[in-house]
Coordinates of N, CA and C in Angstrom, one line a residue:
X1 N -182.3 -4.1 48.2 CA -182.5 -4.8 47.1 C -181.3 -4.8 46.0
X2 N -181.2 -5.6 45.1 CA -180.4 -5.7 44.1 C -180.9 -5.4 42.8
X3 N -180.5 -4.6 42.0 CA -180.9 -4.2 40.6 C -180.0 -4.6 39.5
X4 N -180.6 -5.5 38.8 CA -179.9 -6.0 37.4 C -180.4 -5.2 36.4
X5 N -179.5 -4.3 35.9 CA -179.8 -3.5 34.6 C -179.1 -3.9 33.6
X6 N -179.9 -4.5 32.4 CA -179.2 -4.7 31.2 C -178.6 -3.5 30.7
X7 N -177.3 -3.6 30.2 CA -176.6 -2.2 29.9 C -175.8 -2.0 28.8
X8 N -176.5 -2.6 27.8 CA -175.9 -2.3 26.4 C -176.7 -1.8 25.3
X9 N -178.2 -2.0 25.7 CA -179.1 -1.7 24.5 C -180.3 -0.8 24.9
X10 N -181.5 -1.2 24.4 CA -182.6 -0.3 24.9 C -182.5 0.9 23.9
X11 N -183.2 2.1 24.7 CA -182.9 3.4 23.8 C -181.6 4.1 23.8
X12 N -180.7 3.3 24.5 CA -179.4 3.8 25.0 C -178.4 3.4 23.9
X13 N -179.0 2.8 22.8 CA -178.1 2.6 21.7 C -177.7 3.9 20.9
X14 N -178.7 5.1 21.3 CA -178.6 6.3 20.6 C -178.8 6.4 19.3
X15 N -179.7 5.8 18.6 CA -179.9 5.8 17.2 C -181.1 6.8 17.3
X16 N -180.9 8.0 16.9 CA -181.9 9.1 16.7 C -181.7 9.9 15.6
X17 N -182.9 10.2 15.1 CA -183.0 11.0 13.9 C -183.8 12.3 13.9
X18 N -183.4 13.4 13.6 CA -184.4 14.8 13.6 C -184.9 15.2 12.1
X19 N -186.0 14.8 12.0 CA -186.5 14.9 10.6 C -187.6 16.0 10.2
X20 N -188.1 16.3 9.2 CA -189.1 17.2 8.9 C -190.1 16.7 7.9
X21 N -191.3 16.9 8.2 CA -192.6 16.4 7.4 C -192.6 17.2 6.4
X22 N -193.7 17.0 5.5 CA -194.0 17.6 4.3 C -194.5 19.3 4.4
X23 N -194.8 19.5 5.9 CA -195.3 20.6 6.2 C -194.4 21.6 6.8
X24 N -193.0 21.2 6.9 CA -192.1 21.8 7.5 C -191.9 21.6 9.0
X25 N -192.7 20.4 9.6 CA -192.7 20.4 11.1 C -191.6 19.5 11.5
X26 N -191.0 19.7 12.4 CA -189.8 18.8 12.9 C -190.5 17.8 13.6
X27 N -189.7 16.5 13.5 CA -190.2 15.5 14.5 C -188.9 14.6 14.5
X28 N -189.0 14.1 15.8 CA -187.7 13.2 16.2 C -188.1 11.8 16.0
X29 N -187.2 10.8 15.9 CA -187.4 9.5 16.1 C -186.3 8.7 16.7
X30 N -186.5 7.8 17.7 CA -185.5 7.1 18.4 C -185.8 5.7 18.1
X31 N -184.7 4.9 17.8 CA -184.9 3.2 17.9 C -184.6 2.7 19.0
X32 N -185.3 1.8 19.6 CA -185.1 1.0 20.8 C -185.0 -0.3 20.4
X33 N -183.8 -0.8 20.8 CA -183.3 -2.2 20.4 C -183.3 -3.1 21.7
X34 N -184.0 -4.3 21.5 CA -184.0 -5.2 22.5 C -183.9 -6.6 21.9
X35 N -182.8 -7.2 22.3 CA -182.2 -8.5 21.7 C -182.6 -9.6 22.6
X36 N -182.8 -10.8 22.2 CA -183.2 -12.1 23.0 C -181.7 -12.2 23.7
X37 N -180.6 -12.3 23.0 CA -179.2 -12.7 23.8 C -179.0 -11.7 25.0
X38 N -179.2 -10.2 24.8 CA -178.8 -9.5 26.0 C -180.0 -9.8 27.0
X39 N -181.2 -9.9 26.7 CA -182.3 -10.1 27.7 C -181.9 -11.3 28.4
X40 N -181.5 -12.3 27.8 CA -181.3 -13.7 28.6 C -179.9 -13.6 29.4
X41 N -178.9 -12.9 28.9 CA -177.8 -12.5 29.9 C -178.2 -11.9 31.0
X42 N -179.1 -10.9 31.1 CA -179.6 -10.1 32.0 C -180.4 -11.1 33.0
X43 N -181.2 -12.0 32.5 CA -181.9 -12.7 33.4 C -181.2 -13.9 34.1
X44 N -180.2 -14.5 33.3 CA -179.3 -15.3 33.8 C -178.6 -14.8 35.0
X45 N -178.1 -13.5 34.8 CA -177.4 -12.8 35.9 C -178.3 -12.6 37.2
X46 N -179.7 -12.2 36.8 CA -180.5 -12.0 38.0 C -180.8 -13.2 38.9
X47 N -181.1 -14.2 38.0 CA -181.4 -15.6 38.9 C -180.2 -16.2 39.6
X48 N -179.0 -15.9 38.9 CA -177.8 -16.5 39.6 C -177.5 -15.6 40.8
X49 N -177.8 -14.5 40.8 CA -177.5 -13.6 42.1 C -178.5 -13.7 43.1
X50 N -179.6 -14.0 42.7 CA -180.8 -14.3 43.6 C -180.4 -15.5 44.5
X51 N -179.9 -16.6 43.7 CA -179.4 -17.6 44.6 C -178.2 -17.5 45.4
X52 N -177.2 -16.7 44.9 CA -176.2 -16.4 45.7 C -176.5 -15.5 47.0
X53 N -177.5 -14.5 46.8 CA -177.7 -13.8 47.8 C -178.6 -14.7 49.1
X54 N -179.3 -15.6 48.7 CA -180.1 -16.4 49.4 C -179.0 -17.4 50.2
X55 N -177.8 -17.8 49.4 CA -176.8 -18.6 50.2 C -176.0 -17.8 51.1
X56 N -176.0 -16.3 50.8 CA -175.3 -15.5 51.7 C -176.2 -15.4 53.1
X57 N -177.3 -15.1 52.8 CA -178.3 -14.9 54.0 C -178.4 -16.0 54.9
X58 N -178.3 -17.1 54.4 CA -178.4 -18.5 55.2 C -177.1 -18.6 56.2
X59 N -176.1 -17.6 56.0 CA -175.0 -17.7 56.9 C -175.2 -16.6 58.0
X60 N -176.1 -15.9 57.9 CA -176.5 -15.1 59.1 C -177.5 -15.7 60.1
X61 N -177.7 -15.1 61.2 CA -178.5 -15.3 62.3 C -179.8 -14.8 61.8
X62 N -181.0 -15.5 61.9 CA -182.2 -15.2 61.6 C -182.7 -13.8 61.7
X63 N -182.3 -13.3 63.0 CA -182.6 -11.8 63.2 C -181.8 -10.8 62.4
X64 N -180.8 -11.2 61.7 CA -179.9 -10.4 60.9 C -180.4 -10.4 59.4
X65 N -181.6 -11.4 59.1 CA -181.9 -11.5 57.8 C -183.0 -10.5 57.4
X66 N -182.6 -9.6 56.7 CA -183.7 -8.6 56.3 C -184.8 -9.2 55.3
X67 N -184.3 -9.9 54.4 CA -185.3 -10.7 53.6 C -185.4 -12.1 54.0
X68 N -186.6 -12.6 54.5 CA -186.6 -13.9 55.0 C -187.5 -14.8 54.2
X69 N -187.9 -14.3 52.8 CA -188.6 -15.3 52.2 C -187.8 -16.0 51.0
X70 N -188.3 -16.8 50.1 CA -187.6 -17.6 49.1 C -187.1 -16.4 48.0
X71 N -185.9 -16.8 47.6 CA -185.4 -15.5 46.7 C -186.5 -15.4 45.8
X72 N -186.5 -14.0 45.2 CA -187.5 -13.6 44.0 C -186.9 -12.6 43.2
X73 N -187.1 -12.9 42.0 CA -186.9 -12.0 41.0 C -187.9 -11.3 40.4
X74 N -188.1 -9.9 40.4 CA -189.1 -9.2 39.8 C -188.6 -8.5 38.5
X75 N -189.3 -8.9 37.6 CA -189.1 -8.6 36.2 C -189.9 -7.3 35.8
X76 N -189.2 -6.3 35.3 CA -190.0 -5.0 35.2 C -190.0 -4.8 33.6
X77 N -191.1 -4.2 33.2 CA -191.3 -4.2 31.8 C -192.7 -3.2 31.6
X78 N -192.8 -2.7 30.4 CA -194.2 -2.0 30.1 C -194.6 -2.7 28.9
X79 N -194.9 -3.9 28.9 CA -195.2 -4.6 27.8 C -197.0 -4.4 27.2
X80 N -197.4 -3.9 28.2 CA -199.1 -3.5 28.1 C -198.9 -2.4 27.2
X81 N -198.1 -1.7 26.7 CA -197.8 -0.5 25.9 C -196.8 -1.2 24.6
X82 N -195.6 -1.5 25.1 CA -194.4 -1.7 24.0 C -194.5 -3.3 24.1
X83 N -195.6 -3.8 23.5 CA -195.9 -5.1 23.4 C -194.9 -6.0 22.8
X84 N -194.0 -5.4 21.6 CA -193.1 -6.3 21.1 C -191.5 -6.3 21.6
X85 N -191.1 -4.9 21.9 CA -189.8 -4.9 22.5 C -189.9 -5.3 23.9
X86 N -190.7 -4.7 24.7 CA -190.8 -5.3 26.1 C -191.5 -6.8 26.1
X87 N -192.2 -7.1 25.4 CA -192.7 -8.4 25.2 C -191.6 -9.6 25.1
X88 N -190.7 -9.0 24.1 CA -189.5 -9.9 23.9 C -188.7 -10.1 25.1
X89 N -188.5 -8.9 25.9 CA -187.5 -8.9 27.3 C -188.4 -9.8 28.1
X90 N -189.5 -9.6 28.5 CA -190.3 -10.2 29.6 C -190.3 -11.8 29.3
X91 N -190.7 -12.2 28.0 CA -190.7 -13.6 27.6 C -189.4 -14.2 27.5
X92 N -188.2 -13.6 27.2 CA -186.9 -14.0 27.4 C -186.5 -14.5 28.9
X93 N -186.7 -13.5 29.5 CA -186.3 -13.6 31.1 C -186.9 -14.7 31.7
X94 N -188.3 -15.0 31.3 CA -189.1 -15.9 31.8 C -188.7 -17.2 31.4
X95 N -188.3 -17.3 30.2 CA -188.0 -18.5 29.6 C -186.4 -18.9 30.1
X96 N -185.5 -18.0 30.6 CA -184.4 -18.4 31.3 C -184.7 -19.2 32.7
X97 N -185.8 -18.7 33.2 CA -186.2 -19.1 34.6 C -186.9 -20.5 34.5
X98 N -187.7 -20.7 33.4 CA -188.3 -21.9 33.2 C -187.3 -23.1 32.7
X99 N -186.3 -22.7 31.8 CA -185.4 -23.7 31.2 C -184.3 -24.2 32.1
X100 N -184.2 -23.6 33.4 CA -183.1 -24.1 34.2 C -183.7 -24.6 35.6
X101 N -183.7 -25.9 35.8 CA -184.6 -26.4 37.0 C -184.0 -25.8 38.3
X102 N -182.8 -25.5 38.4 CA -182.4 -24.8 39.7 C -182.9 -23.5 39.9
X103 N -183.2 -22.7 39.0 CA -184.1 -21.4 39.0 C -185.4 -21.6 39.4
X104 N -185.8 -22.5 38.4 CA -187.2 -22.7 38.6 C -187.8 -23.2 39.9
X105 N -187.1 -24.1 40.6 CA -187.5 -24.8 41.9 C -187.0 -23.8 43.0
X106 N -186.0 -23.2 42.7 CA -185.5 -22.4 44.0 C -185.7 -20.8 44.0
X107 N -186.0 -20.2 42.9 CA -186.4 -18.7 42.7 C -187.7 -18.4 42.3
X108 N -188.4 -17.7 43.0 CA -189.7 -17.2 42.6 C -189.6 -15.8 41.7
X109 N -190.7 -15.8 40.8 CA -190.6 -14.5 39.8 C -191.8 -14.0 40.1
X110 N -192.1 -12.7 39.7 CA -193.1 -11.7 39.5 C -192.6 -10.7 38.5
X111 N -193.9 -10.1 38.0 CA -193.6 -9.1 37.1 C -194.0 -7.8 37.6
X112 N -193.5 -6.7 37.1 CA -194.1 -5.2 37.5 C -193.9 -4.5 36.5
X113 N -195.2 -3.6 36.2 CA -195.1 -2.5 35.3 C -194.3 -1.5 35.7
X114 N -193.3 -1.0 34.8 CA -192.2 0.0 35.4 C -192.8 1.1 36.2
X115 N -194.0 1.8 35.7 CA -194.4 2.8 36.5 C -195.0 2.6 37.9
X116 N -195.8 1.3 38.0 CA -196.2 0.9 39.3 C -194.9 0.4 40.1
X117 N -194.0 0.0 39.4 CA -192.7 -0.7 40.0 C -192.1 0.7 40.8
X118 N -191.9 1.8 40.2 CA -191.4 3.0 40.9 C -192.2 3.2 42.2
X119 N -193.6 3.2 42.0 CA -194.6 3.7 43.1 C -194.3 2.6 44.3
X120 N -194.4 1.4 43.8 CA -194.2 0.3 44.9 C -192.9 0.3 45.6
X121 N -191.7 0.8 44.7 CA -190.4 0.9 45.4 C -190.4 2.0 46.4
X122 N -191.1 2.9 46.3 CA -190.7 4.0 47.5 C -192.0 3.6 48.5
X123 N -193.0 3.0 48.2 CA -194.1 2.7 49.2 C -193.6 1.6 50.1
X124 N -193.1 0.4 49.0 CA -192.7 -0.9 49.9 C -191.5 -1.3 49.3
X125 N -190.4 -0.7 49.7 CA -189.1 -1.2 49.4 C -188.7 -2.5 49.8
X126 N -189.2 -3.0 50.9 CA -189.0 -4.3 51.6 C -189.7 -5.4 50.8
X127 N -190.5 -5.1 49.8 CA -191.2 -6.1 49.0 C -190.3 -6.6 47.8
X128 N -189.1 -6.1 47.9 CA -188.3 -6.5 46.7 C -187.0 -7.0 47.0
X129 N -186.6 -8.1 46.3 CA -185.5 -8.8 46.5 C -184.3 -8.5 45.2
X130 N -184.5 -9.1 44.2 CA -183.8 -8.8 43.0 C -184.5 -8.4 42.0
X131 N -184.3 -7.2 41.3 CA -185.0 -6.5 40.3 C -184.2 -6.8 38.9
X132 N -184.8 -7.2 37.8 CA -184.1 -7.1 36.6 C -185.0 -6.3 35.6
X133 N -184.0 -5.3 34.8 CA -184.9 -4.5 34.0 C -184.2 -4.2 32.9
X134 N -184.8 -3.9 31.6 CA -184.1 -3.0 30.5 C -183.2 -1.9 30.8
X135 N -182.5 -1.5 30.1 CA -181.4 -0.4 30.3 C -182.2 0.9 30.8
X136 N -183.0 1.5 30.2 CA -183.6 2.7 30.5 C -184.3 2.6 32.0
X137 N -185.3 1.8 32.1 CA -186.0 1.5 33.3 C -185.0 1.2 34.4
X138 N -183.9 0.4 34.2 CA -183.0 0.1 35.2 C -182.2 1.4 35.6
X139 N -182.0 2.2 34.8 CA -181.3 3.4 35.0 C -182.0 4.2 36.1
X140 N -183.3 4.7 35.7 CA -184.3 5.4 36.4 C -184.6 4.7 37.8
X141 N -184.7 3.2 37.9 CA -184.9 2.7 39.1 C -183.8 2.8 40.2
X142 N -182.7 2.5 39.6 CA -181.5 2.7 40.5 C -181.1 3.9 41.1
X143 N -181.3 5.2 40.3 CA -181.2 6.4 40.9 C -182.3 6.7 41.9
X144 N -183.6 6.1 41.6 CA -184.6 6.4 42.7 C -184.4 5.5 43.9
X145 N -183.8 4.1 43.7 CA -183.6 3.6 44.8 C -182.4 4.0 45.8
X146 N -181.6 4.9 45.2 CA -180.4 5.5 45.8 C -181.1 6.7 47.0
X147 N -182.3 7.0 46.5 CA -182.9 8.1 47.4 C -183.6 7.5 48.6
X148 N -183.7 6.1 48.6 CA -184.4 5.4 49.5 C -183.2 5.2 51.0
X149 N -182.1 5.3 50.5 CA -180.9 5.1 51.5 C -180.3 6.4 51.9
X150 N -180.7 7.6 51.3 CA -180.2 8.8 51.7 C -179.4 9.5 50.7
X151 N -178.6 8.8 49.8 CA -177.9 9.5 48.9 C -177.2 8.6 47.8
X152 N -177.1 9.3 46.5 CA -176.4 8.5 45.5 C -174.9 8.2 45.9
X153 N -174.3 8.8 47.0 CA -173.1 8.7 47.1 C -172.9 7.5 48.1
X154 N -173.9 6.7 48.4 CA -173.8 5.4 49.2 C -173.8 4.1 48.3
X155 N -174.4 4.2 47.2 CA -174.8 3.3 46.3 C -173.6 2.7 45.3
X156 N -173.3 1.5 45.4 CA -172.4 0.9 44.6 C -172.9 0.1 43.3
X157 N -172.1 0.0 42.4 CA -172.4 -0.8 41.2 C -171.6 -1.5 40.5
X158 N -171.7 -2.4 39.6 CA -170.6 -3.1 38.8 C -171.1 -3.2 37.3
X159 N -170.4 -2.9 36.3 CA -170.8 -3.4 35.1 C -169.8 -4.7 34.7
X160 N -170.8 -5.9 34.6 CA -170.4 -7.2 34.6 C -170.5 -7.8 33.3
X161 N -169.4 -8.0 32.4 CA -169.5 -8.7 31.2 C -169.2 -10.2 31.1
X162 N -168.9 -10.9 30.2 CA -168.7 -12.3 30.2 C -167.2 -12.5 30.6
X163 N -166.3 -11.5 30.4 CA -165.0 -11.8 30.6 C -164.2 -10.6 31.4
X164 N -165.0 -9.7 31.9 CA -164.5 -8.7 32.6 C -165.5 -8.1 33.6
X165 N -165.2 -7.2 34.6 CA -166.1 -6.4 35.4 C -165.5 -5.0 35.7
X166 N -166.3 -4.2 35.9 CA -165.9 -2.8 36.2 C -166.7 -2.2 37.2
X167 N -165.9 -2.1 38.3 CA -166.6 -1.5 39.6 C -166.9 0.0 39.5
X168 N -168.0 0.6 39.8 CA -168.3 2.0 39.6 C -169.3 2.5 40.3
X169 N -169.3 3.7 41.0 CA -170.6 4.1 41.8 C -171.8 4.5 41.0
X170 N -173.0 4.3 41.5 CA -174.1 4.6 40.5 C -174.2 6.0 40.0
X171 N -173.6 7.0 41.0 CA -173.9 8.4 40.7 C -172.9 9.0 39.3
X172 N -171.9 8.2 38.9 CA -171.1 8.8 37.8 C -170.3 10.1 38.4
X173 N -170.0 10.9 37.4 CA -169.0 12.2 37.9 C -170.0 13.3 38.5
X174 N -169.2 14.1 39.2 CA -169.7 15.3 39.7 C -169.0 16.5 39.6
X175 N -168.9 16.9 38.2 CA -167.9 18.1 38.0 C -167.9 19.3 38.8
X176 N -169.1 19.5 39.2 CA -169.6 20.8 40.0 C -168.8 20.9 41.2
X177 N -168.5 19.6 41.8 CA -168.0 19.7 43.2 C -166.4 19.1 42.9
X178 N -165.9 19.1 42.0 CA -164.4 18.3 41.9 C -163.5 19.3 42.6
X179 N -162.7 18.8 43.4 CA -161.7 19.3 44.0 C -162.1 20.1 45.2
X180 N -163.1 19.9 45.6 CA -163.7 20.5 46.9 C -163.6 19.6 48.1
X181 N -163.2 18.2 47.9 CA -163.1 17.3 48.9 C -164.3 17.1 49.6
X182 N -165.7 17.2 49.1 CA -166.7 17.0 49.8 C -167.6 15.7 49.2
X183 N -167.0 15.2 48.2 CA -167.9 14.1 47.8 C -167.8 12.8 48.5
X184 N -168.9 12.2 48.6 CA -168.9 10.9 49.4 C -168.2 9.8 48.8
X185 N -167.3 9.1 49.6 CA -166.6 8.2 49.0 C -166.9 6.8 49.0
X186 N -168.2 6.7 49.9 CA -168.6 5.4 50.3 C -169.1 4.6 49.2
X187 N -169.7 5.1 48.1 CA -170.2 4.4 47.0 C -169.1 3.9 46.2
X188 N -167.9 4.5 46.1 CA -166.7 4.4 45.3 C -166.0 3.0 46.0
X189 N -166.1 3.1 47.3 CA -165.5 2.2 48.3 C -166.2 0.9 48.1
X190 N -167.5 0.9 48.4 CA -168.3 -0.1 48.1 C -168.4 -1.0 46.7
X191 N -167.9 0.1 45.6 CA -167.9 -0.6 44.3 C -166.7 -1.4 44.2
X192 N -165.8 -0.9 45.0 CA -164.5 -1.8 44.9 C -164.7 -3.2 45.5
X193 N -165.5 -2.9 46.7 CA -165.6 -4.5 47.3 C -166.5 -5.3 46.3
X194 N -167.4 -4.7 45.5 CA -168.2 -5.3 44.7 C -167.2 -6.2 43.6
X195 N -166.3 -5.4 43.2 CA -165.3 -5.9 42.1 C -164.6 -7.0 42.9
X196 N -164.2 -6.8 44.0 CA -163.3 -8.0 44.7 C -164.3 -9.2 44.9
X197 N -165.6 -9.0 45.0 CA -166.6 -10.1 45.3 C -166.7 -10.9 44.2
X198 N -166.8 -10.0 42.9 CA -166.9 -10.6 41.8 C -166.0 -11.3 41.3
X199 N -164.5 -11.1 41.4 CA -163.3 -11.9 41.1 C -162.9 -13.0 42.3
X200 N -164.0 -13.2 43.2 CA -163.8 -14.3 44.0 C -163.3 -14.2 45.6
X201 N -163.1 -12.8 45.8 CA -162.5 -12.3 47.1 C -163.5 -12.0 48.3
X202 N -164.3 -12.9 48.4 CA -165.5 -12.5 49.3 C -164.9 -12.0 50.7
X203 N -164.2 -12.7 51.1 CA -163.8 -12.3 52.7 C -163.3 -10.9 52.6
X204 N -162.4 -10.3 51.6 CA -162.0 -9.2 51.5 C -163.1 -8.3 51.3
X205 N -164.0 -8.5 50.4 CA -165.0 -7.7 50.1 C -165.9 -7.5 51.2
X206 N -166.1 -8.4 51.9 CA -167.0 -8.5 53.3 C -166.3 -7.4 54.4
X207 N -165.0 -7.6 54.3 CA -164.3 -6.6 55.4 C -164.6 -5.1 54.8
X208 N -164.4 -4.9 53.8 CA -164.7 -3.6 53.3 C -166.1 -3.4 53.5
X209 N -167.2 -3.8 53.3 CA -168.5 -3.7 53.5 C -168.7 -3.4 55.1
X210 N -168.2 -4.2 55.9 CA -168.3 -4.1 57.3 C -167.7 -2.7 57.6
X211 N -166.5 -2.5 57.2 CA -166.0 -1.1 57.6 C -166.7 0.1 57.2
X212 N -167.2 0.2 56.0 CA -168.1 1.1 55.6 C -169.1 1.4 56.4
X213 N -169.8 0.2 56.5 CA -171.1 0.2 57.4 C -170.9 0.8 58.9
X214 N -169.7 0.5 59.3 CA -169.3 0.8 60.8 C -169.2 2.3 60.7
X215 N -168.6 2.9 59.8 CA -168.3 4.2 59.6 C -169.7 5.1 59.5
X216 N -170.7 4.4 58.8 CA -171.9 5.2 58.7 C -172.6 4.9 59.9
X217 N -172.7 3.7 60.3 CA -173.4 3.4 61.8 C -172.8 4.6 63.0
X218 N -171.6 4.8 63.0 CA -171.0 5.7 64.0 C -171.6 7.1 63.9
X219 N -172.1 7.5 62.8 CA -172.7 8.8 62.4 C -172.0 10.0 62.5
X220 N -170.6 9.8 62.8 CA -169.5 11.0 63.0 C -169.2 11.5 61.8
X221 N -169.0 10.5 60.9 CA -168.3 10.7 59.6 C -169.3 10.9 58.4
X222 N -170.1 12.1 58.2 CA -171.2 12.1 57.2 C -170.6 13.4 56.3
X223 N -170.7 13.1 54.9 CA -170.4 14.3 54.0 C -171.6 15.0 53.7
X224 N -171.5 16.3 53.0 CA -172.5 17.2 53.1 C -173.8 16.4 52.3
X225 N -173.7 15.5 51.6 CA -174.8 14.9 50.9 C -175.8 14.3 52.0
X226 N -175.1 13.8 53.1 CA -175.9 13.2 54.2 C -176.2 14.2 55.4
X227 N -175.9 15.3 55.2 CA -176.2 16.5 56.2 C -175.1 16.8 57.0
X228 N -174.0 16.3 56.8 CA -172.6 16.5 57.7 C -171.6 17.4 57.3
X229 N -170.5 17.4 57.7 CA -169.6 18.4 57.4 C -168.2 17.5 57.1
X230 N -168.2 16.2 57.2 CA -166.8 15.4 57.0 C -166.4 15.7 55.6
X231 N -165.1 15.5 55.4 CA -164.5 15.7 53.9 C -164.4 14.3 53.4
X232 N -164.3 14.1 51.8 CA -164.0 13.0 51.5 C -162.8 12.2 52.1
X233 N -161.6 13.0 52.4 CA -160.5 12.4 52.9 C -160.8 11.8 54.4
X234 N -161.5 12.5 55.0 CA -161.8 12.1 56.4 C -162.6 10.7 56.6
X235 N -163.8 10.7 55.7 CA -164.3 9.3 55.5 C -163.8 8.1 55.2
X236 N -162.8 8.5 54.0 CA -161.9 7.5 53.5 C -161.0 6.9 54.6
X237 N -160.5 7.8 55.4 CA -159.3 7.6 56.4 C -160.2 6.5 57.4
X238 N -161.3 7.0 57.8 CA -162.1 6.2 58.8 C -162.4 4.9 58.4
X239 N -162.7 4.9 57.0 CA -163.0 3.5 56.7 C -161.8 2.6 56.6
X240 N -160.7 3.2 56.1 CA -159.2 2.6 56.2 C -158.9 2.2 57.6
X241 N -159.0 2.9 58.6 CA -158.7 2.7 59.9 C -159.6 1.4 60.4
X242 N -160.8 1.4 60.1 CA -161.4 0.2 60.5 C -161.1 -1.1 59.8
X243 N -160.6 -1.0 58.7 CA -160.1 -2.2 57.8 C -158.7 -2.7 58.5

């Protein structure tokens, strides 16, 4: 599955206040910001990527295609409770789909409440193709999805803006293991491939993906997060050798 996470707003704008009521009791207030513009950008990216993935799948042999259905985008929200903020989110993403004939004709859409989304993701991961979610939901879902494949150390990501892109692993930093040469480098390597892919170097990216997959398939080069004893350097060298 591919998760498209809006990455500039929601609760992550960090507008919080710690206040005190007339009885001296503390309470905290956080502002959640959802804009039509950012929601539309995320929706546009989700539908565009759904079509790109479908085009890529058609280059594979039928038995190699994990997803065999029409491309589908799952819109994640909690508008049954947050009717205004998540309501604007879901309505905007749906409008992107409806207003573009290519999206409307070639991409299916569905909606999923975020709590049942997490439940279904663990029970039926093969039921999802592309997922699009507001910032906080996307953060939670992407880390949860990493557990499905065994480790955060395997999962790549990219922050993609209108004029630039930054490739980075989903996992962020791990200062507790800095300098120990035990971090799994596959996520960082795959993130570099995603960056190349975004800039139009599809063949180079595909070569990196194949090399990383080959190392994992061999089963010999596993870092401690996957239950092995290989070092960061050994895994990196193994991928480079296959390239």
